[in-house]
Coordinates of C-alpha atoms (C1' of nucleotides) in Angstrom, one line a residue:
Chain Y
M1 CA 118.6 84.9 92.1
A2 CA 117.2 85.3 88.5
T3 CA 114.9 82.8 86.9
K4 CA 117.2 79.2 85.5
G5 CA 116.9 79.1 81.7
Q6 CA 116.0 81.7 79.1
R7 CA 116.2 85.0 80.4
G8 CA 115.3 88.5 79.3
E9 CA 111.6 87.9 78.0
R10 CA 109.3 89.5 80.6
R11 CA 106.5 89.8 78.4
A12 CA 105.2 87.3 76.6
G13 CA 107.1 84.8 79.8
A14 CA 104.5 83.1 81.3
L15 CA 102.9 83.9 84.8
S16 CA 104.5 82.4 88.3
K17 CA 104.9 82.8 91.8
E18 CA 107.9 84.8 91.4
R19 CA 107.0 86.7 88.5
I20 CA 103.6 88.3 90.9
V21 CA 105.9 88.8 93.8
E22 CA 108.3 91.1 92.1
A23 CA 105.3 93.3 90.7
A24 CA 104.1 93.5 93.7
I25 CA 107.7 94.6 95.7
E26 CA 107.2 97.1 92.5
I27 CA 104.0 98.7 93.4
L28 CA 104.5 99.0 96.9
D29 CA 108.2 100.3 96.4
A30 CA 106.8 102.7 94.2
E31 CA 104.0 104.0 95.2
G32 CA 103.6 102.1 99.1
G33 CA 101.5 99.9 101.2
G34 CA 98.3 101.3 100.4
A35 CA 99.1 101.1 96.5
L36 CA 99.1 97.3 96.3
T37 CA 95.6 96.1 94.9
F38 CA 94.7 93.3 92.5
R39 CA 93.6 96.1 90.2
A40 CA 96.8 97.6 89.6
L41 CA 98.7 93.7 89.7
T42 CA 96.1 92.7 87.5
A43 CA 97.4 96.2 85.0
R44 CA 101.0 95.6 85.3
L45 CA 101.4 92.3 84.5
E46 CA 98.1 92.4 82.0
T47 CA 96.2 89.5 83.3
G48 CA 93.0 89.2 84.9
S49 CA 92.8 88.8 88.7
G50 CA 91.7 85.2 88.3
A51 CA 95.3 84.6 87.0
I52 CA 96.4 85.7 90.4
Y53 CA 95.0 83.6 92.6
W54 CA 95.9 81.0 90.7
H55 CA 99.1 81.3 91.7
V56 CA 98.6 82.7 95.3
A57 CA 96.4 81.9 97.8
N58 CA 95.4 85.4 98.5
K59 CA 96.6 88.6 99.2
D60 CA 97.7 88.2 102.9
E61 CA 100.1 85.2 101.6
L62 CA 101.0 88.1 98.8
L63 CA 102.6 89.9 101.2
A64 CA 104.1 87.3 103.4
A65 CA 106.0 86.2 100.0
A66 CA 107.1 89.7 99.4
T67 CA 108.0 90.6 102.9
G68 CA 110.1 87.3 102.8
E69 CA 111.5 88.1 99.9
I70 CA 112.8 91.4 101.3
I71 CA 114.0 90.1 104.2
D72 CA 115.9 86.7 102.9
R73 CA 117.9 89.5 100.6
A74 CA 119.0 91.3 103.4
M75 CA 119.8 87.9 105.9
A76 CA 121.9 86.8 102.4
E77 CA 123.7 90.3 102.6
A78 CA 124.6 89.9 106.4
V79 CA 125.9 86.0 106.5
G80 CA 129.4 86.9 107.2
G81 CA 131.2 84.6 109.4
A82 CA 132.2 87.9 111.6
E83 CA 132.7 87.8 115.2
P84 CA 129.1 86.4 117.0
R85 CA 128.5 90.6 119.0
E86 CA 129.3 92.0 115.2
A87 CA 127.2 89.7 113.4
I88 CA 124.4 90.8 115.5
R89 CA 124.7 94.3 114.4
T90 CA 125.1 93.2 110.8
I91 CA 122.1 91.4 110.6
A92 CA 120.3 94.0 112.4
L93 CA 121.0 96.7 110.5
G94 CA 120.9 95.2 107.8
I95 CA 117.1 94.2 108.6
F96 CA 116.8 98.7 109.2
D97 CA 118.1 99.3 106.3
A98 CA 116.5 96.7 103.9
I99 CA 113.4 98.6 105.5
D100 CA 114.1 101.7 105.6
A101 CA 114.7 100.9 101.4
H102 CA 111.2 99.5 101.7
P103 CA 108.8 100.7 104.6
W104 CA 105.6 98.8 103.9
V105 CA 108.1 95.6 104.5
G106 CA 108.2 97.1 108.7
A107 CA 104.1 97.5 108.6
Q108 CA 103.9 93.4 107.8
L109 CA 107.4 91.9 109.6
P110 CA 105.5 92.4 112.7
R111 CA 102.1 91.0 111.2
E112 CA 104.0 87.9 110.4
P113 CA 105.2 85.9 114.2
W114 CA 105.6 82.4 112.7
Q115 CA 106.2 83.3 108.9
A116 CA 109.5 82.6 107.3
A117 CA 111.0 86.0 107.5
M118 CA 110.2 86.1 111.0
M119 CA 111.9 83.0 111.7
R120 CA 115.3 83.6 109.1
I121 CA 115.8 86.5 112.2
F122 CA 115.2 85.1 114.4
E123 CA 117.1 82.2 114.1
G124 CA 120.4 84.4 112.9
I125 CA 120.1 86.2 116.4
G126 CA 119.8 82.9 118.3
G127 CA 122.5 81.1 116.9
R128 CA 125.1 84.1 117.5
L129 CA 124.1 84.5 121.1
Q130 CA 124.6 80.7 120.9
A131 CA 128.7 81.4 119.7
L132 CA 128.2 84.8 122.1
G133 CA 127.8 82.4 124.9
V134 CA 125.1 83.0 126.6
P135 CA 124.2 80.1 128.6
E136 CA 121.0 77.8 127.0
R137 CA 118.3 79.0 129.7
A138 CA 119.0 82.7 128.9
R139 CA 118.7 82.0 125.2
F140 CA 115.4 82.2 123.8
D141 CA 114.4 85.6 126.1
C142 CA 117.7 87.5 124.8
A143 CA 116.8 86.4 121.1
S144 CA 113.4 87.7 122.1
A145 CA 114.5 90.4 123.1
L146 CA 116.2 91.6 120.4
V147 CA 113.7 90.4 117.6
N148 CA 111.0 92.2 119.5
Y149 CA 113.1 95.3 119.4
I150 CA 114.0 95.4 115.7
L151 CA 110.3 94.3 115.0
G152 CA 109.1 97.7 116.8
V153 CA 111.5 99.7 115.3
A154 CA 110.7 98.3 112.4
G155 CA 106.9 99.3 113.3
Q156 CA 107.5 103.2 114.0
N157 CA 109.5 103.9 110.8
A158 CA 107.0 102.3 108.5
A159 CA 104.9 104.7 110.3
N160 CA 106.8 107.6 110.0
A161 CA 107.1 106.8 106.4
R162 CA 102.9 106.6 105.6
V163 CA 102.4 109.9 108.3
F164 CA 105.2 111.9 106.3
A165 CA 105.2 110.5 102.8
G166 CA 105.5 113.6 100.8
E167 CA 108.3 115.5 102.6
V168 CA 111.6 113.5 101.2
D169 CA 114.4 116.0 102.8
R170 CA 115.7 114.8 106.1
T171 CA 116.1 118.0 107.9
A172 CA 112.5 118.4 106.7
Y173 CA 111.4 115.1 108.4
L174 CA 113.1 116.0 111.2
T175 CA 111.6 119.7 111.8
A176 CA 108.5 117.8 111.3
I177 CA 108.0 115.5 113.7
A178 CA 109.7 118.5 116.2
E179 CA 107.0 120.3 115.3
R180 CA 104.9 117.4 116.2
W181 CA 106.3 117.4 119.7
A182 CA 105.9 120.3 120.2
Q183 CA 102.5 120.5 119.9
H184 CA 102.5 118.7 123.2
D185 CA 101.5 120.2 126.4
P186 CA 105.0 120.6 128.2
A187 CA 103.7 120.8 131.7
Q188 CA 102.1 117.1 131.0
F189 CA 105.2 116.4 128.7
P190 CA 107.8 117.6 129.7
F191 CA 110.3 114.8 129.0
V192 CA 109.1 115.2 125.7
R193 CA 109.8 118.3 125.1
Q194 CA 113.5 118.7 126.4
V195 CA 114.1 115.7 123.9
A196 CA 112.6 117.6 121.3
A197 CA 115.6 119.7 121.0
Q198 CA 117.6 116.8 121.0
L199 CA 116.4 115.8 117.7
G200 CA 118.4 118.2 115.4
E201 CA 121.9 116.0 116.3
H202 CA 119.2 113.3 115.8
D203 CA 120.3 109.8 113.5
D204 CA 117.7 107.1 113.1
R205 CA 120.0 104.7 112.4
E206 CA 122.6 105.3 114.7
Q207 CA 119.3 105.6 117.1
F208 CA 118.6 102.3 116.4
L209 CA 121.9 100.6 116.8
A210 CA 122.2 102.1 120.9
G211 CA 119.5 100.6 121.1
I212 CA 120.7 97.4 120.1
D213 CA 124.2 98.3 121.6
L214 CA 122.2 99.0 125.1
I215 CA 120.1 95.3 125.0
L216 CA 123.8 93.8 123.5
A217 CA 125.1 95.4 127.1
G218 CA 121.9 93.8 129.0
I219 CA 122.3 90.5 127.8
A220 CA 126.7 90.5 128.6
A221 CA 125.7 91.4 132.0
V222 CA 123.4 88.8 132.4
S223 CA 125.2 86.1 131.1
R224 CA 128.2 86.8 133.2
P225 CA 128.7 83.8 135.2
D226 CA 130.6 85.6 138.4
D227 CA 127.7 88.3 138.4
K228 CA 125.4 87.9 141.6
Chain L
M1 CA 61.5 110.6 125.5
A2 CA 61.7 112.7 128.8
T3 CA 64.9 112.1 129.6
K4 CA 66.6 115.3 128.1
G5 CA 67.6 116.5 132.1
Q6 CA 68.8 113.2 132.9
R7 CA 72.9 112.5 133.0
G8 CA 72.8 108.7 133.6
E9 CA 70.4 107.8 130.6
R10 CA 72.3 105.9 128.3
R11 CA 70.7 104.7 125.1
A12 CA 68.4 108.2 124.6
G13 CA 71.6 110.6 124.9
A14 CA 72.5 112.1 122.5
L15 CA 75.4 110.5 119.9
S16 CA 78.8 112.2 121.7
K17 CA 82.4 111.0 120.4
E18 CA 82.9 109.6 123.9
R19 CA 80.0 106.8 123.0
I20 CA 81.2 106.4 120.1
V21 CA 84.8 105.4 121.2
E22 CA 83.0 103.2 124.0
A23 CA 80.7 101.6 121.2
A24 CA 84.1 101.0 119.0
I25 CA 85.6 99.8 121.7
E26 CA 83.0 97.1 122.9
I27 CA 83.3 95.9 118.9
L28 CA 86.7 95.7 118.6
D29 CA 87.4 93.3 122.4
A30 CA 84.6 91.4 121.6
E31 CA 84.9 90.4 117.8
G32 CA 88.7 91.2 116.6
G33 CA 90.7 94.2 115.0
G34 CA 88.4 93.0 111.6
A35 CA 85.1 93.8 113.0
L36 CA 85.3 97.2 113.5
T37 CA 82.7 98.4 110.6
F38 CA 80.5 102.1 110.2
R39 CA 78.0 99.3 109.2
A40 CA 78.9 97.7 112.6
L41 CA 79.1 100.9 114.2
T42 CA 75.6 102.6 112.7
A43 CA 73.8 98.6 113.9
R44 CA 74.5 99.2 117.3
L45 CA 74.1 102.9 118.2
E46 CA 71.1 102.8 115.9
T47 CA 71.8 105.6 113.7
G48 CA 72.8 106.8 110.1
S49 CA 77.3 107.1 109.4
G50 CA 76.8 110.7 108.6
A51 CA 76.0 111.0 112.1
I52 CA 78.8 108.8 113.0
Y53 CA 81.1 111.4 110.7
W54 CA 79.9 114.5 112.8
H55 CA 81.7 113.5 115.7
V56 CA 84.8 111.7 114.2
A57 CA 86.8 112.8 111.4
N58 CA 87.2 109.1 110.0
K59 CA 88.1 105.3 110.6
D60 CA 91.5 106.6 111.4
E61 CA 90.8 108.9 113.7
L62 CA 88.2 106.7 116.0
L63 CA 91.0 104.1 116.0
A64 CA 93.4 106.1 117.2
A65 CA 91.3 107.6 120.1
A66 CA 90.3 104.0 121.1
T67 CA 93.7 103.0 121.0
G68 CA 94.3 106.0 123.4
E69 CA 91.3 105.7 125.9
I70 CA 92.8 102.1 126.3
I71 CA 96.1 103.0 126.5
D72 CA 95.3 105.7 128.9
R73 CA 93.9 103.8 131.4
A74 CA 96.4 101.7 131.6
M75 CA 99.5 104.3 132.3
A76 CA 96.8 105.5 134.7
E77 CA 97.0 102.6 137.2
A78 CA 100.4 102.7 136.9
V79 CA 101.2 106.1 138.5
G80 CA 102.2 105.0 141.4
G81 CA 105.0 106.8 142.9
A82 CA 108.0 103.8 143.3
E83 CA 111.3 103.4 143.4
P84 CA 112.2 104.4 139.6
R85 CA 113.6 100.8 138.2
E86 CA 110.4 99.6 139.6
A87 CA 107.7 102.5 138.2
I88 CA 109.0 101.5 134.4
R89 CA 108.7 97.9 135.2
T90 CA 105.1 98.6 136.4
I91 CA 103.9 100.7 133.0
A92 CA 105.4 98.4 130.7
L93 CA 103.4 95.2 132.6
G94 CA 100.8 97.4 132.5
I95 CA 100.8 98.0 128.8
F96 CA 101.5 94.7 128.3
D97 CA 98.4 93.5 130.3
A98 CA 96.2 96.2 128.2
I99 CA 97.3 94.9 125.3
D100 CA 96.1 91.5 126.0
A101 CA 93.0 92.1 127.4
H102 CA 92.6 94.1 123.6
P103 CA 94.9 93.0 121.2
W104 CA 93.9 95.1 118.3
V105 CA 95.8 97.7 120.4
G106 CA 99.2 96.3 119.9
A107 CA 97.9 96.4 116.2
Q108 CA 97.1 99.8 116.6
L109 CA 99.7 101.2 119.0
P110 CA 102.9 100.9 116.3
R111 CA 100.7 102.7 113.5
E112 CA 100.2 105.8 116.0
P113 CA 104.2 107.5 115.9
W114 CA 103.2 110.7 117.5
Q115 CA 99.4 110.3 118.3
A116 CA 98.3 110.6 122.0
A117 CA 98.5 106.9 123.5
M118 CA 102.1 106.6 121.9
M119 CA 103.8 109.9 123.7
R120 CA 101.9 109.1 126.9
I121 CA 104.3 106.0 127.4
F122 CA 107.0 107.7 126.2
E123 CA 106.6 110.3 128.3
G124 CA 106.1 108.1 131.4
I125 CA 109.1 105.8 130.8
G126 CA 111.4 109.2 129.9
G127 CA 110.5 110.6 133.3
R128 CA 111.4 107.6 135.2
L129 CA 114.8 107.5 133.4
Q130 CA 116.0 110.6 134.6
A131 CA 115.4 109.7 138.2
L132 CA 117.6 106.9 137.8
G133 CA 120.0 109.5 137.1
V134 CA 120.3 107.4 132.8
P135 CA 122.9 111.2 132.2
E136 CA 120.6 113.2 129.7
R137 CA 122.9 112.7 126.8
A138 CA 121.8 108.7 126.3
R139 CA 118.0 109.5 127.8
F140 CA 116.6 109.1 124.4
D141 CA 118.5 106.2 123.1
C142 CA 117.4 105.1 126.5
A143 CA 113.6 105.4 125.9
S144 CA 113.4 105.2 122.8
A145 CA 115.2 101.4 123.0
L146 CA 112.5 100.6 125.6
V147 CA 109.6 101.8 123.9
N148 CA 110.4 100.4 120.5
Y149 CA 111.0 96.8 122.4
I150 CA 107.7 97.4 123.9
L151 CA 106.4 98.7 120.5
G152 CA 107.8 95.0 118.8
V153 CA 106.1 92.9 121.5
A154 CA 102.7 95.1 121.2
G155 CA 103.1 93.8 117.3
Q156 CA 103.7 90.2 118.2
N157 CA 101.0 89.9 120.7
A158 CA 98.6 91.4 118.4
A159 CA 99.2 88.9 115.1
N160 CA 98.9 85.9 117.8
A161 CA 95.6 87.3 119.0
R162 CA 95.0 86.9 115.2
V163 CA 96.1 83.8 114.0
F164 CA 95.0 81.8 116.9
A165 CA 91.9 83.5 117.5
G166 CA 90.5 79.9 118.0
E167 CA 91.9 78.6 121.0
V168 CA 91.2 80.2 123.7
D169 CA 93.1 77.5 126.0
R170 CA 96.7 78.6 126.9
T171 CA 98.2 74.6 126.3
A172 CA 96.4 73.9 123.2
Y173 CA 98.3 77.9 121.6
L174 CA 101.2 76.9 122.7
T175 CA 100.7 74.0 121.4
A176 CA 100.1 75.4 118.5
I177 CA 103.8 77.4 118.3
A178 CA 105.1 74.8 119.2
E179 CA 104.4 72.7 115.9
R180 CA 104.5 76.0 113.9
W181 CA 108.2 76.0 114.9
A182 CA 108.6 71.9 114.2
Q183 CA 107.8 72.4 110.7
H184 CA 111.0 74.0 109.6
D185 CA 113.9 72.7 108.5
P186 CA 115.5 71.8 111.1
A187 CA 119.3 72.0 109.2
Q188 CA 118.2 75.8 108.3
F189 CA 116.8 76.7 112.1
P190 CA 118.6 74.6 114.6
F191 CA 117.8 77.8 117.1
V192 CA 114.6 77.7 116.7
R193 CA 114.0 74.0 116.7
Q194 CA 116.5 74.2 120.0
V195 CA 114.0 76.8 121.6
A196 CA 111.2 74.8 120.5
A197 CA 111.4 72.2 123.7
Q198 CA 111.2 75.4 126.0
L199 CA 108.1 76.0 124.5
G200 CA 105.8 74.8 127.0
E201 CA 107.6 76.3 130.5
H202 CA 107.2 79.2 128.4
D203 CA 105.3 82.1 129.9
D204 CA 104.5 85.2 127.4
R205 CA 104.7 87.9 130.2
E206 CA 107.5 86.3 131.9
Q207 CA 109.3 87.0 129.2
F208 CA 108.5 90.1 128.3
L209 CA 109.4 91.6 131.7
A210 CA 112.3 89.5 131.2
G211 CA 113.4 91.2 128.1
I212 CA 112.6 94.6 129.6
D213 CA 114.8 93.8 132.6
L214 CA 117.8 93.2 129.9
I215 CA 117.5 95.9 128.6
L216 CA 117.5 97.9 131.9
A217 CA 120.7 96.0 133.0
G218 CA 122.1 97.2 129.7
I219 CA 121.3 100.7 130.0
A220 CA 122.8 100.2 134.2
A221 CA 125.9 98.9 132.1
V222 CA 125.8 102.0 130.3
S223 CA 125.3 104.7 132.2
R224 CA 127.6 104.2 134.9
P225 CA 130.3 107.0 135.2
D226 CA 133.1 104.3 136.0
D227 CA 132.7 102.3 133.3
K228 CA 135.1 102.5 130.6
Chain T
dA1 C1' 73.8 122.0 115.2
dC2 C1' 72.5 117.2 114.5
dC3 C1' 71.7 113.3 112.3
dT4 C1' 69.3 110.0 108.0
dG5 C1' 71.0 106.6 104.8
dA6 C1' 71.1 106.7 99.6
dA7 C1' 74.7 106.5 96.4
dC8 C1' 79.5 106.1 95.1
dA9 C1' 84.0 105.1 94.6
dC10 C1' 86.4 101.0 95.8
dC11 C1' 88.1 96.8 97.1
dG12 C1' 89.4 91.3 97.9
dT13 C1' 87.6 87.2 96.0
dT14 C1' 85.2 83.4 93.1
dC15 C1' 84.0 81.1 89.1
dA16 C1' 81.7 80.0 84.8
dA17 C1' 83.9 80.3 81.1
dG18 C1' 87.9 80.1 77.6
dT19 C1' 92.7 78.2 75.9
Chain G
dA1 C1' 96.9 73.7 83.6
dC2 C1' 96.6 78.0 83.3
dC3 C1' 93.9 82.5 82.3
dT4 C1' 89.8 86.0 81.4
dG5 C1' 86.8 89.1 83.3
dA6 C1' 82.3 89.7 84.8
dA7 C1' 79.8 89.8 89.0
dC8 C1' 79.2 89.1 94.5
dA9 C1' 79.9 91.1 99.2
dC10 C1' 81.5 94.6 101.1
dC11 C1' 84.0 98.5 102.5
dG12 C1' 85.0 103.8 103.8
dT13 C1' 83.6 108.1 102.6
dT14 C1' 80.1 112.0 101.2
dC15 C1' 76.2 114.6 100.9
dA16 C1' 71.5 116.2 99.8
dA17 C1' 67.6 115.8 102.7
dG18 C1' 65.9 116.2 106.6
dT19 C1' 65.4 118.2 112.3

DNA sequence: ACCTGAACACCGTTCAAGT
DNA sequence: ACCTGAACACCGTTCAAGT
């Protein structure tokens, strides 16, 4: 939440890691992943680069902190003591939406194997698998499958945002994708061409959730004790 | 000098996109993702930077071409007219092994949504789903789930290679991971701590395949007509 | 057509110096 | 302790000039 004590005074406030991370998130959100430089940061915070390095070790740590902040918020909203299967879907959707709102997170998340952000997701999902009744031996594999799937979608979404940075319109975006797909040789890419026709009625979020459900169905099939 | 007509002469041969890509792959393999610079390339190829720009538009295109080359090789080895389920596993494993051998590909692949490399994987998997008997409506979602999972693992493996660049030993590598996991607060991360104990008997490749099988099981459950 | 390599604009990071 | 900002080493890319 907000800083304790005096609030509101932003300009005169002392520099802190939180203020730096907050400024970094603002820059990343407004201008995209490539726009975060120490020069842009010093301009926005009205300091020198050395001041930032006093609070933050380097750019990687700054990026990790910014990513952690976004994921933390998303996970906090997805707490709900709901039924475990639904809880997993909620967590996954929360992360999807967070990355949709902050595409640069999608590029950063896969780069943080054991950073706090990744572990929070892993923990959140793994805990629900336990509640779901997945046998202990299979839990690691199942959590890993779900997390890796989420990370893959995250990376793709970030790449899409990078490529189609201009298009704000959703249909224009889908049209652009369909055009790219149509560019491929039909003889060599029959499936791609065939699927391109379905792009009109396609919804990224729904497809993401369909993938989660697919994996959950697989988990259910595998962890059913009467199975084989 | 007098090697004009000779085909196989490599050193004296003229510059070409293929030779540049080949040199880029050698640098990336030998020194990692961060080591590919135009200066390193010019040194290895004994030219000026302008010569490289004559054959290649920019660094992104070079990286995409290098990634495409590795994926093409992996896909070519995974052709086999086997049973579709087995073919999908073979393709997935082929990509896993390619990324294991060239970790920088794992970082690059998620950045190429509609580049040739990505589409080849998507096509290869989608085609087998058709052969598997997955109904047309579900095929897009199923292919997307498998591909996104593969991309997620790719990104994680690349990140691991970056973080543990020093450790060659497999047990040292696993020990290092277990240490990272143990650093987290046990009260806040019970699942992570619990799973850390399983890390000793853990095999990345097997876990990757377990995830593929999980998704395939989900696909089977969803596309069974008598279901529901 | 193809290649050379100096030059440009920009970057992350450091550090002596200030308060 | 915290901040300043010039300086350093390095980067991708361009381009006038060569062959």
